[in-house]
Tab-separated table of C-alpha atoms and ligand atoms in Angstrom:
chain	number	residue	atom	x	y	z
A	14	MET	CA	173.414	276.216	93.792
A	15	SER	CA	169.987	276.085	95.425
A	16	ASP	CA	168.784	278.430	98.182
A	17	TYR	CA	168.334	275.560	100.651
A	18	ARG	CA	169.145	271.894	100.612
A	19	VAL	CA	165.782	270.806	101.986
A	20	ALA	CA	162.444	272.647	101.864
A	21	ILE	CA	160.129	271.241	104.526
A	22	ILE	CA	156.392	271.845	104.142
A	23	GLY	CA	154.551	271.841	107.497
A	24	ALA	CA	155.628	272.633	111.068
A	25	GLY	CA	153.942	269.661	112.731
A	26	PRO	CA	155.943	267.004	114.586
A	27	ALA	CA	157.225	265.366	111.366
A	28	GLY	CA	158.517	268.597	109.800
A	29	LEU	CA	159.924	270.060	113.011
A	30	LEU	CA	161.727	266.881	114.071
A	31	LEU	CA	163.114	266.408	110.557
A	32	SER	CA	164.394	269.995	110.634
A	33	GLN	CA	166.307	269.406	113.859
A	34	LEU	CA	167.719	266.046	112.736
A	35	LEU	CA	169.038	267.852	109.642
A	36	HIS	CA	170.288	270.772	111.759
A	37	VAL	CA	172.451	268.562	113.988
A	38	ALA	CA	173.890	266.965	110.836
A	39	GLY	CA	174.734	270.386	109.384
A	40	ILE	CA	172.177	270.233	106.540
A	41	ASP	CA	170.325	273.502	105.980
A	42	PHE	CA	166.556	273.702	105.577
A	43	VAL	CA	163.607	276.052	105.501
A	44	ILE	CA	160.121	275.280	106.867
A	45	LEU	CA	156.963	276.684	105.251
A	46	GLU	CA	153.894	276.471	107.495
A	47	ARG	CA	150.404	277.517	106.435
A	48	ARG	CA	149.197	278.440	109.917
A	49	THR	CA	150.441	280.995	112.445
A	50	ARG	CA	152.814	280.006	115.233
A	51	GLU	CA	150.072	280.586	117.829
A	52	TYR	CA	147.690	278.266	115.975
A	53	VAL	CA	150.268	275.492	115.589
A	54	GLU	CA	151.280	275.726	119.256
A	55	SER	CA	147.764	275.506	120.618
A	56	ARG	CA	146.508	272.462	118.672
A	57	ILE	CA	145.576	269.735	121.164
A	58	ARG	CA	146.356	266.294	119.833
A	59	ALA	CA	148.367	263.249	120.830
A	60	GLY	CA	149.665	262.417	124.275
A	61	VAL	CA	151.668	259.177	124.254
A	62	LEU	CA	155.302	258.987	123.076
A	63	GLU	CA	157.082	255.723	122.324
A	64	GLY	CA	160.620	255.305	123.660
A	65	THR	CA	161.889	255.624	120.092
A	66	THR	CA	160.276	259.046	119.769
A	67	VAL	CA	161.775	260.162	123.090
A	68	GLY	CA	165.163	258.880	121.857
A	69	LEU	CA	164.876	260.997	118.701
A	70	LEU	CA	164.077	264.095	120.759
A	71	ASP	CA	167.146	263.275	122.877
A	72	ARG	CA	169.244	262.931	119.711
A	73	VAL	CA	168.356	266.496	118.667
A	74	GLY	CA	168.811	267.846	122.212
A	75	VAL	CA	165.169	268.875	122.656
A	76	ALA	CA	164.098	266.641	125.533
A	77	ASP	CA	164.967	268.567	128.716
A	78	ARG	CA	161.419	269.626	129.496
A	79	LEU	CA	160.102	266.244	128.368
A	80	HIS	CA	162.344	264.486	130.909
A	81	ALA	CA	161.393	266.976	133.637
A	82	GLU	CA	157.630	267.046	133.048
A	83	GLY	CA	156.770	263.909	131.003
A	84	LEU	CA	155.137	261.030	132.849
A	85	PRO	CA	156.720	257.590	132.304
A	86	HIS	CA	153.981	254.936	132.017
A	87	GLY	CA	154.771	251.260	132.466
A	88	GLY	CA	151.293	249.969	131.736
A	89	PHE	CA	147.667	250.692	130.902
A	90	ALA	CA	144.278	249.089	131.481
A	91	LEU	CA	141.760	247.469	129.156
A	92	ALA	CA	138.353	247.673	130.819
A	93	SER	CA	135.019	246.127	129.908
A	94	GLU	CA	131.862	245.149	131.733
A	95	GLU	CA	133.505	241.764	132.385
A	96	GLY	CA	136.470	243.245	134.244
A	97	VAL	CA	139.791	245.026	133.902
A	98	VAL	CA	143.123	243.689	132.657
A	99	ARG	CA	146.328	245.653	133.144
A	100	ILE	CA	148.806	245.376	130.287
A	101	ASP	CA	152.142	245.434	132.110
A	102	VAL	CA	154.083	247.062	129.291
A	103	ALA	CA	157.273	247.560	131.327
A	104	GLY	CA	157.228	244.076	132.869
A	105	LEU	CA	156.592	242.411	129.516
A	106	THR	CA	158.903	244.451	127.267
A	107	GLY	CA	161.357	246.158	129.623
A	108	ARG	CA	160.331	249.475	128.040
A	109	SER	CA	157.808	252.190	128.762
A	110	VAL	CA	155.984	255.056	127.055
A	111	THR	CA	155.936	258.713	128.093
A	112	VAL	CA	152.830	260.824	128.500
A	113	TYR	CA	153.784	264.278	127.188
A	114	GLY	CA	151.444	266.315	125.003
A	115	GLN	CA	152.059	266.800	121.304
A	116	THR	CA	151.424	270.491	122.004
A	117	GLU	CA	154.489	270.530	124.273
A	118	VAL	CA	156.632	268.574	121.784
A	119	THR	CA	155.690	271.111	119.104
A	120	ARG	CA	156.456	274.099	121.347
A	121	ASP	CA	159.830	272.671	122.385
A	122	LEU	CA	160.835	271.944	118.784
A	123	ILE	CA	159.754	275.360	117.450
A	124	GLU	CA	161.615	277.113	120.237
A	125	ALA	CA	164.801	275.099	119.625
A	126	CYS	CA	164.563	275.529	115.861
A	127	ILE	CA	164.307	279.311	116.094
A	128	ALA	CA	166.941	279.592	118.858
A	129	ARG	CA	169.358	277.663	116.616
A	130	GLY	CA	168.805	280.100	113.751
A	131	GLY	CA	166.446	277.877	111.742
A	132	ARG	CA	164.013	279.610	109.394
A	133	ILE	CA	160.304	278.871	109.791
A	134	GLU	CA	157.941	280.884	107.601
A	135	PHE	CA	154.564	280.843	109.360
A	136	ALA	CA	151.333	281.934	107.649
A	137	ALA	CA	152.724	280.806	104.260
A	138	GLU	CA	149.680	280.701	101.982
A	139	ASP	CA	149.164	278.811	98.714
A	140	VAL	CA	152.374	276.806	98.951
A	141	ALA	CA	153.050	275.182	95.562
A	142	LEU	CA	155.752	272.653	94.644
A	143	HIS	CA	157.488	272.876	91.267
A	144	ASP	CA	159.684	270.593	89.141
A	145	ILE	CA	159.637	267.708	91.618
A	146	ASP	CA	160.719	265.403	88.767
A	147	SER	CA	163.843	267.434	88.100
A	148	ALA	CA	167.186	267.778	89.923
A	149	SER	CA	166.316	271.356	90.929
A	150	PRO	CA	162.843	271.567	92.462
A	151	SER	CA	161.457	274.754	93.970
A	152	VAL	CA	158.599	276.016	96.108
A	153	SER	CA	156.490	279.145	95.929
A	154	TRP	CA	154.098	280.724	98.425
A	155	ARG	CA	152.378	283.956	99.325
A	156	GLN	CA	152.944	285.872	102.551
A	157	ASP	CA	151.452	289.231	103.526
A	158	GLY	CA	150.286	289.574	99.927
A	159	VAL	CA	153.824	289.077	98.527
A	160	GLU	CA	154.686	286.189	96.167
A	161	ARG	CA	157.809	284.305	97.250
A	162	HIS	CA	159.902	281.558	95.725
A	163	LEU	CA	162.970	279.506	96.625
A	164	SER	CA	164.945	276.644	95.138
A	165	CYS	CA	166.086	273.502	96.969
A	166	ASP	CA	167.586	270.052	96.400
A	167	PHE	CA	164.719	268.119	98.001
A	168	ILE	CA	161.184	268.775	99.243
A	169	ALA	CA	159.900	267.025	102.374
A	170	ALA	CA	156.108	267.212	102.492
A	171	CYS	CA	155.310	266.960	106.211
A	172	ASP	CA	152.047	268.807	105.697
A	173	GLY	CA	149.474	266.423	107.103
A	174	TYR	CA	146.521	264.651	105.542
A	175	HIS	CA	145.135	267.764	103.784
A	176	GLY	CA	148.502	269.049	102.600
A	177	VAL	CA	149.809	269.983	99.179
A	178	GLY	CA	152.591	267.365	99.031
A	179	ARG	CA	150.559	264.254	98.321
A	180	ALA	CA	148.235	266.262	96.057
A	181	THR	CA	151.249	267.254	93.898
A	182	MET	CA	152.238	263.659	93.197
A	183	PRO	CA	150.958	262.426	89.804
A	184	PRO	CA	147.785	260.399	90.500
A	185	ALA	CA	149.052	257.595	88.259
A	186	VAL	CA	152.004	256.812	90.570
A	187	LEU	CA	149.985	256.946	93.792
A	188	ARG	CA	148.066	254.058	95.291
A	189	THR	CA	145.893	254.713	98.336
A	190	PHE	CA	144.341	252.346	100.861
A	191	GLU	CA	141.597	253.580	103.137
A	192	ARG	CA	139.089	252.602	105.807
A	193	GLU	CA	136.667	255.075	107.333
A	194	TYR	CA	135.039	254.292	110.641
A	195	PRO	CA	131.441	255.357	111.227
A	196	PHE	CA	132.389	257.156	114.438
A	197	GLY	CA	134.725	259.748	115.920
A	198	TRP	CA	136.194	260.646	119.309
A	199	LEU	CA	134.749	263.466	121.336
A	200	GLY	CA	137.669	264.727	123.443
A	201	VAL	CA	137.645	266.907	126.544
A	202	LEU	CA	140.609	268.529	128.267
A	203	ALA	CA	140.052	269.623	131.874
A	204	ASP	CA	142.188	270.858	134.741
A	205	VAL	CA	141.260	268.058	137.108
A	206	PRO	CA	143.429	265.204	138.418
A	207	PRO	CA	143.214	262.042	136.244
A	208	CYS	CA	140.850	259.314	137.496
A	209	ASP	CA	143.748	256.830	137.587
A	210	HIS	CA	147.547	257.016	137.415
A	211	GLU	CA	147.539	255.030	134.139
A	212	LEU	CA	145.503	255.199	130.916
A	213	ILE	CA	142.254	253.242	130.743
A	214	TYR	CA	140.823	252.051	127.400
A	215	ALA	CA	137.196	251.016	128.021
A	216	ASN	CA	134.967	248.851	125.845
A	217	HIS	CA	131.329	249.431	126.793
A	218	GLU	CA	127.929	248.556	125.265
A	219	ARG	CA	127.332	252.302	124.852
A	220	GLY	CA	130.668	252.767	123.052
A	221	PHE	CA	134.384	253.215	123.659
A	222	ALA	CA	135.870	255.578	126.263
A	223	LEU	CA	139.470	256.548	127.031
A	224	ALA	CA	140.816	258.063	130.234
A	225	SER	CA	144.142	259.785	129.540
A	226	MET	CA	146.058	262.731	130.958
A	227	ARG	CA	148.582	265.451	130.294
A	228	SER	CA	149.902	265.959	133.848
A	229	PRO	CA	148.955	265.091	137.445
A	230	THR	CA	146.505	268.004	137.345
A	231	ARG	CA	145.266	267.885	133.751
A	232	SER	CA	143.057	265.121	132.333
A	233	ARG	CA	142.253	264.184	128.735
A	234	TYR	CA	139.149	262.063	128.192
A	235	TYR	CA	137.458	260.750	125.069
A	236	VAL	CA	134.142	259.056	124.276
A	237	GLN	CA	133.207	257.437	120.978
A	238	VAL	CA	130.392	259.288	119.160
A	239	PRO	CA	128.703	258.732	115.773
A	240	SER	CA	130.380	260.486	112.809
A	241	SER	CA	127.330	262.730	112.452
A	242	GLU	CA	127.558	263.995	116.069
A	243	ARG	CA	128.053	267.704	116.743
A	244	VAL	CA	130.115	269.037	119.623
A	245	GLU	CA	127.387	271.639	120.412
A	246	ASN	CA	125.175	268.757	121.549
A	247	TRP	CA	127.576	267.925	124.358
A	248	SER	CA	127.404	270.034	127.494
A	249	ASP	CA	130.154	269.315	130.018
A	250	GLU	CA	127.572	267.625	132.228
A	251	ARG	CA	126.432	265.290	129.465
A	252	PHE	CA	130.060	264.414	128.685
A	253	TRP	CA	130.961	263.583	132.295
A	254	ASP	CA	127.777	261.518	132.752
A	255	GLU	CA	128.467	259.502	129.600
A	256	LEU	CA	132.131	258.983	130.472
A	257	ALA	CA	131.216	257.754	133.961
A	258	LEU	CA	128.721	255.262	132.531
A	259	ARG	CA	131.271	253.857	130.090
A	260	LEU	CA	134.086	253.588	132.631
A	261	GLY	CA	131.727	251.697	134.945
A	262	PRO	CA	131.025	252.331	138.638
A	263	ASP	CA	134.392	251.121	139.999
A	264	LEU	CA	136.634	253.221	137.739
A	265	ALA	CA	134.235	256.191	137.721
A	266	ARG	CA	134.602	256.513	141.480
A	267	GLY	CA	137.982	258.201	140.883
A	268	LEU	CA	136.561	260.612	138.293
A	269	VAL	CA	136.878	264.304	139.168
A	270	ARG	CA	134.623	266.568	137.104
A	271	GLY	CA	135.443	270.125	136.097
A	272	PRO	CA	134.879	272.668	133.322
A	273	SER	CA	136.272	271.656	129.919
A	274	ILE	CA	139.044	273.851	128.549
A	275	GLU	CA	138.858	272.196	125.123
A	276	LYS	CA	136.193	270.059	123.489
A	277	SER	CA	136.294	268.726	119.933
A	278	ILE	CA	135.395	265.755	117.750
A	279	ALA	CA	138.041	263.956	115.670
A	280	PRO	CA	136.993	261.510	112.924
A	281	LEU	CA	138.654	258.076	112.818
A	282	ARG	CA	140.276	256.769	109.663
A	283	SER	CA	142.948	254.379	108.436
A	284	PHE	CA	144.798	255.578	105.336
A	285	VAL	CA	148.068	254.809	103.545
A	286	ALA	CA	149.476	256.334	100.335
A	287	GLU	CA	152.182	254.447	98.435
A	288	PRO	CA	154.888	255.214	97.486
A	289	MET	CA	156.105	257.982	99.806
A	290	ARG	CA	158.467	259.426	97.231
A	291	HIS	CA	158.251	260.800	93.708
A	292	GLY	CA	161.367	262.298	92.174
A	293	ARG	CA	162.732	264.797	94.702
A	294	LEU	CA	159.509	264.960	96.720
A	295	PHE	CA	159.229	262.865	99.885
A	296	LEU	CA	156.160	262.427	102.106
A	297	ALA	CA	156.419	261.973	105.889
A	298	GLY	CA	153.867	261.641	108.698
A	299	ASP	CA	150.138	262.235	108.273
A	300	ALA	CA	150.821	263.460	104.714
A	301	ALA	CA	151.244	259.797	103.771
A	302	HIS	CA	149.229	257.895	106.360
A	303	ILE	CA	146.579	258.169	109.058
A	304	VAL	CA	145.863	255.754	111.882
A	305	PRO	CA	142.847	255.829	114.192
A	306	PRO	CA	144.131	257.198	117.544
A	307	THR	CA	143.326	254.024	119.501
A	308	GLY	CA	146.906	252.736	119.361
A	309	ALA	CA	148.475	256.199	119.972
A	310	LYS	CA	150.643	255.706	116.887
A	311	GLY	CA	150.126	258.814	114.684
A	312	LEU	CA	152.691	261.127	116.232
A	313	ASN	CA	155.121	258.256	116.725
A	314	LEU	CA	154.919	257.270	113.050
A	315	ALA	CA	155.498	260.908	112.086
A	316	ALA	CA	158.668	260.796	114.213
A	317	SER	CA	159.928	257.496	112.756
A	318	ASP	CA	159.324	258.721	109.178
A	319	ALA	CA	161.275	261.887	109.999
A	320	ALA	CA	164.157	259.798	111.358
A	321	MET	CA	164.270	257.536	108.288
A	322	LEU	CA	164.108	260.473	105.893
A	323	ALA	CA	166.788	262.356	107.839
A	324	ASP	CA	169.072	259.293	107.772
A	325	ALA	CA	168.623	259.011	104.005
A	326	LEU	CA	169.370	262.707	103.422
A	327	ILE	CA	172.384	262.560	105.746
A	328	ALA	CA	173.779	259.554	103.811
A	329	PHE	CA	173.271	261.454	100.562
A	330	TYR	CA	175.067	264.615	101.704
A	331	ALA	CA	177.838	262.746	103.540
A	332	ARG	CA	178.739	260.220	100.850
A	333	GLY	CA	176.626	260.928	97.788
A	334	ASP	CA	174.849	257.685	98.668
A	335	THR	CA	171.399	257.560	97.011
A	336	ALA	CA	170.456	254.038	98.135
A	337	ALA	CA	168.814	255.187	101.379
A	338	LEU	CA	166.802	257.868	99.563
A	339	GLU	CA	165.672	255.247	97.069
A	340	GLY	CA	164.826	252.832	99.891
A	341	TYR	CA	163.083	255.399	102.139
A	342	SER	CA	159.533	254.663	101.010
A	343	ALA	CA	159.802	250.887	101.391
A	344	ARG	CA	161.586	251.156	104.740
A	345	ALA	CA	159.041	253.590	106.171
A	346	LEU	CA	156.036	251.672	104.817
A	347	ALA	CA	157.192	248.418	106.414
A	348	ARG	CA	156.873	250.012	109.867
A	349	ILE	CA	153.766	252.008	108.966
A	350	TRP	CA	151.748	248.965	107.863
A	351	LYS	CA	152.448	247.198	111.158
A	352	ALA	CA	151.242	250.245	113.099
A	353	GLU	CA	148.215	250.478	110.779
A	354	ARG	CA	147.399	246.867	111.568
A	355	PHE	CA	147.707	247.331	115.321
A	356	SER	CA	145.649	250.545	115.323
A	357	TRP	CA	142.923	248.973	113.150
A	358	TRP	CA	142.813	245.832	115.298
A	359	PHE	CA	142.718	247.746	118.589
A	360	THR	CA	139.972	250.015	117.206
A	361	GLY	CA	137.916	246.974	116.229
A	362	LEU	CA	138.353	245.352	119.625
A	363	MET	CA	137.344	248.388	121.677
A	364	HIS	CA	134.608	250.249	119.735
A	365	ARG	CA	130.929	249.710	119.220
A	366	PHE	CA	130.182	249.423	115.497
A	367	PRO	CA	126.690	250.384	114.307
A	368	GLU	CA	126.432	247.026	112.552
A	369	THR	CA	127.663	245.116	115.604
A	370	ASP	CA	125.216	242.266	116.018
A	371	ALA	CA	125.034	239.983	119.016
A	372	PHE	CA	127.618	237.620	117.518
A	373	ALA	CA	130.182	240.346	116.836
A	374	ARG	CA	129.698	241.705	120.348
A	375	ARG	CA	130.322	238.229	121.815
A	376	MET	CA	133.504	238.034	119.741
A	377	GLN	CA	134.783	241.249	121.362
A	378	VAL	CA	133.872	239.979	124.823
A	379	ALA	CA	135.579	236.630	124.126
A	380	GLU	CA	138.725	238.321	122.808
A	381	LEU	CA	138.950	240.546	125.899
A	382	ALA	CA	138.491	237.460	128.099
A	383	TYR	CA	141.226	235.675	126.126
A	384	ILE	CA	143.584	238.633	126.580
A	385	ARG	CA	142.855	238.658	130.312
A	386	GLY	CA	143.976	235.035	130.584
A	387	SER	CA	146.838	234.933	128.095
A	388	ALA	CA	150.368	236.200	128.729
A	389	ALA	CA	151.097	235.737	125.002
A	390	ALA	CA	148.201	237.983	123.977
A	391	GLN	CA	149.253	240.624	126.507
A	392	MET	CA	152.827	240.474	125.203
A	393	SER	CA	151.642	241.052	121.640
A	394	ILE	CA	149.683	244.152	122.708
A	395	ALA	CA	152.533	245.453	124.878
A	396	GLU	CA	155.229	245.191	122.191
A	397	ASN	CA	153.050	247.006	119.670
A	398	TYR	CA	151.979	249.697	122.136
A	399	VAL	CA	155.510	250.455	123.269
A	400	GLY	CA	156.546	250.700	119.604
A	401	LEU	CA	158.179	248.338	117.135
A	402	PRO	CA	161.892	248.875	116.460
A	403	LEU	CA	163.157	251.275	113.794
A	404	GLU	CA	164.448	248.658	111.360
B	394	RFL	P1	150.445	267.488	111.410
B	394	RFL	O1	150.607	267.536	112.864
B	394	RFL	O2	149.067	267.496	110.847
B	394	RFL	O3	151.258	268.728	110.822
B	394	RFL	C1	151.155	269.112	109.464
B	394	RFL	C2	151.467	270.596	109.387
B	394	RFL	O4	151.422	271.005	108.016
B	394	RFL	C3	150.710	272.225	107.919
B	394	RFL	N1	150.172	272.300	106.554
B	394	RFL	C4	150.690	273.090	105.584
B	394	RFL	N2	151.729	273.943	105.585
B	394	RFL	C5	151.996	274.620	104.422
B	394	RFL	N3	151.257	274.463	103.283
B	394	RFL	C6	150.219	273.602	103.243
B	394	RFL	N4	149.503	273.449	102.116
B	394	RFL	C7	149.892	272.882	104.430
B	394	RFL	N5	148.935	271.964	104.732
B	394	RFL	C8	149.122	271.638	106.023
B	394	RFL	C9	149.651	272.128	108.992
B	394	RFL	O5	149.155	273.397	109.392
B	394	RFL	C10	150.445	271.445	110.120
B	394	RFL	O6	151.071	272.362	110.952
B	394	RFL	O7	151.196	266.234	110.752
B	394	RFL	P2	152.507	265.426	111.230
B	394	RFL	O8	153.644	266.356	111.493
B	394	RFL	O9	152.659	264.340	110.249
B	394	RFL	O10	152.119	264.823	112.664
B	394	RFL	C11	151.098	263.843	112.764
B	394	RFL	C12	150.413	263.933	114.126
B	394	RFL	O11	150.017	265.283	114.357
B	394	RFL	C13	149.213	262.988	114.239
B	394	RFL	O12	149.503	261.758	113.636
B	394	RFL	C14	148.807	262.739	115.711
B	394	RFL	O13	148.294	263.908	116.299
B	394	RFL	C15	147.786	261.631	115.799
B	394	RFL	N6	147.299	261.402	117.159
B	394	RFL	C16	148.047	260.678	118.081
B	394	RFL	N7	149.268	260.214	117.763
B	394	RFL	C17	150.034	259.561	118.686
B	394	RFL	O14	151.149	259.135	118.355
B	394	RFL	N8	149.609	259.366	119.989
B	394	RFL	C18	148.401	259.800	120.397
B	394	RFL	O15	148.099	259.663	121.586
B	394	RFL	C19	147.545	260.458	119.424
B	394	RFL	N9	146.354	260.917	119.784
B	394	RFL	C20	146.070	261.914	117.566
B	394	RFL	C21	145.616	261.647	118.891
B	394	RFL	C22	145.288	262.680	116.696
B	394	RFL	C23	144.074	263.165	117.135
B	394	RFL	N10	143.349	263.968	116.219
B	394	RFL	C24	142.973	265.292	116.504
B	394	RFL	C25	143.246	263.541	114.826
B	394	RFL	C26	144.406	262.112	119.318
B	394	RFL	C27	143.609	262.863	118.452
B	394	RFL	C28	142.272	263.313	118.956
B	395	PHB	C1	145.682	261.279	124.441
B	395	PHB	O1	146.050	261.442	125.624
B	395	PHB	O2	145.308	262.241	123.735
B	395	PHB	C2	145.659	259.916	123.872
B	395	PHB	C3	146.193	258.861	124.597
B	395	PHB	C4	146.169	257.587	124.071
B	395	PHB	C5	145.599	257.365	122.836
B	395	PHB	C6	145.080	258.413	122.100
B	395	PHB	C7	145.106	259.710	122.621
B	395	PHB	O3	145.548	256.090	122.350
């Protein structure tokens, strides 16, 4: 008899949501997290939740604050020097997205997990996975200088891109696919009202910009910068000036400037590792795949992986059914590749590439003009943005 049925590595959205999906199904788990609770709860990341993600938070009973404070968005704007087109997501698909920070999702899930008696070991150092090929795997870690160890039936590596889960899989079984972009996003969080009530994705000669938000009084803005750029080179004033230029005079009129409360640069990359399972080890979320943030898909993919893995584990414990566990990787990857495609395409449409010559630039301008005039093109963007179904 093992200590726990499922050992979850990582208390990000994938690991935390998986833990609560297992909890409501009566399957016990333990979470090992390398960082402290304070660190995990203060990481500023994603902001846009698909309806499917909101539905999963509802399913585990952790959506009260989300429904009270989250902002439903029925559309967003694509802006360029040639004009603005609003993608009417709600009108086209009948569905919407919710603006609610990943930080808040993480806080809500940690609070619920602990209140329900779930065990999260924070500050777990040197986590190592053992015997993943066998029927009785185990995990070890170090905490406050003490070596610890526990046995489990399955290990869910929800430990992000730099985690130990993928690194433990034998290199011979793993195939990876990758694209690095020669730029990153410089993000600023500020307690000022957003410049518009919806998100604005702007394609500009000087580079991409995004106007997003966390609440009616808190804005989140990004500008594209070269990969080599350093955050120290960006005073608040320089950031606001650059953002205003890229949004253009009409949209920048609504811009309210204020001191940044967070400023950081995130690199952009597309990455997929296949398969997402080896023996009793399963990968979920950023541990298996990365998307550039342009499509707002990273957190949502972490949630859909967690749901598929939870369903497979629930089928196993309810009926001894191993088919869903065996099919998990293929099922998850089918959705992941579509989100990878959308995120890659949207990144290409909106960013300035160092090698962009006059022809490539005209192609972007022509595609944006086509989207402006085509209901079919807008529909394709809307159905991807709002999230493809969990098949
Ligand atoms: P996470 O959130 O990285 O969590 C992994 C957890 O594992 C821990 N860990 C370990 N624990 C124990 N032992 C080890 N050896 C460990 N190694 C790591 C880590 O400390 C961490 O707590 O992965 P997860 O759960 O898969 O969630 C993925 C999302 O966080 C990520 O995809 C999104 O943030 C991406 N993303 C966005 N996604 C969206 O859906 N919508 C958005 O609007 C959006 N915007 C963004 C984003 C990511 C960004 N950055 C910073 C890359 C905007 C930005 C700027
Ligand atoms: C954010 O608010 O952080 C955000 C919104 C939309 C994106 C990416 C990030 O596509």
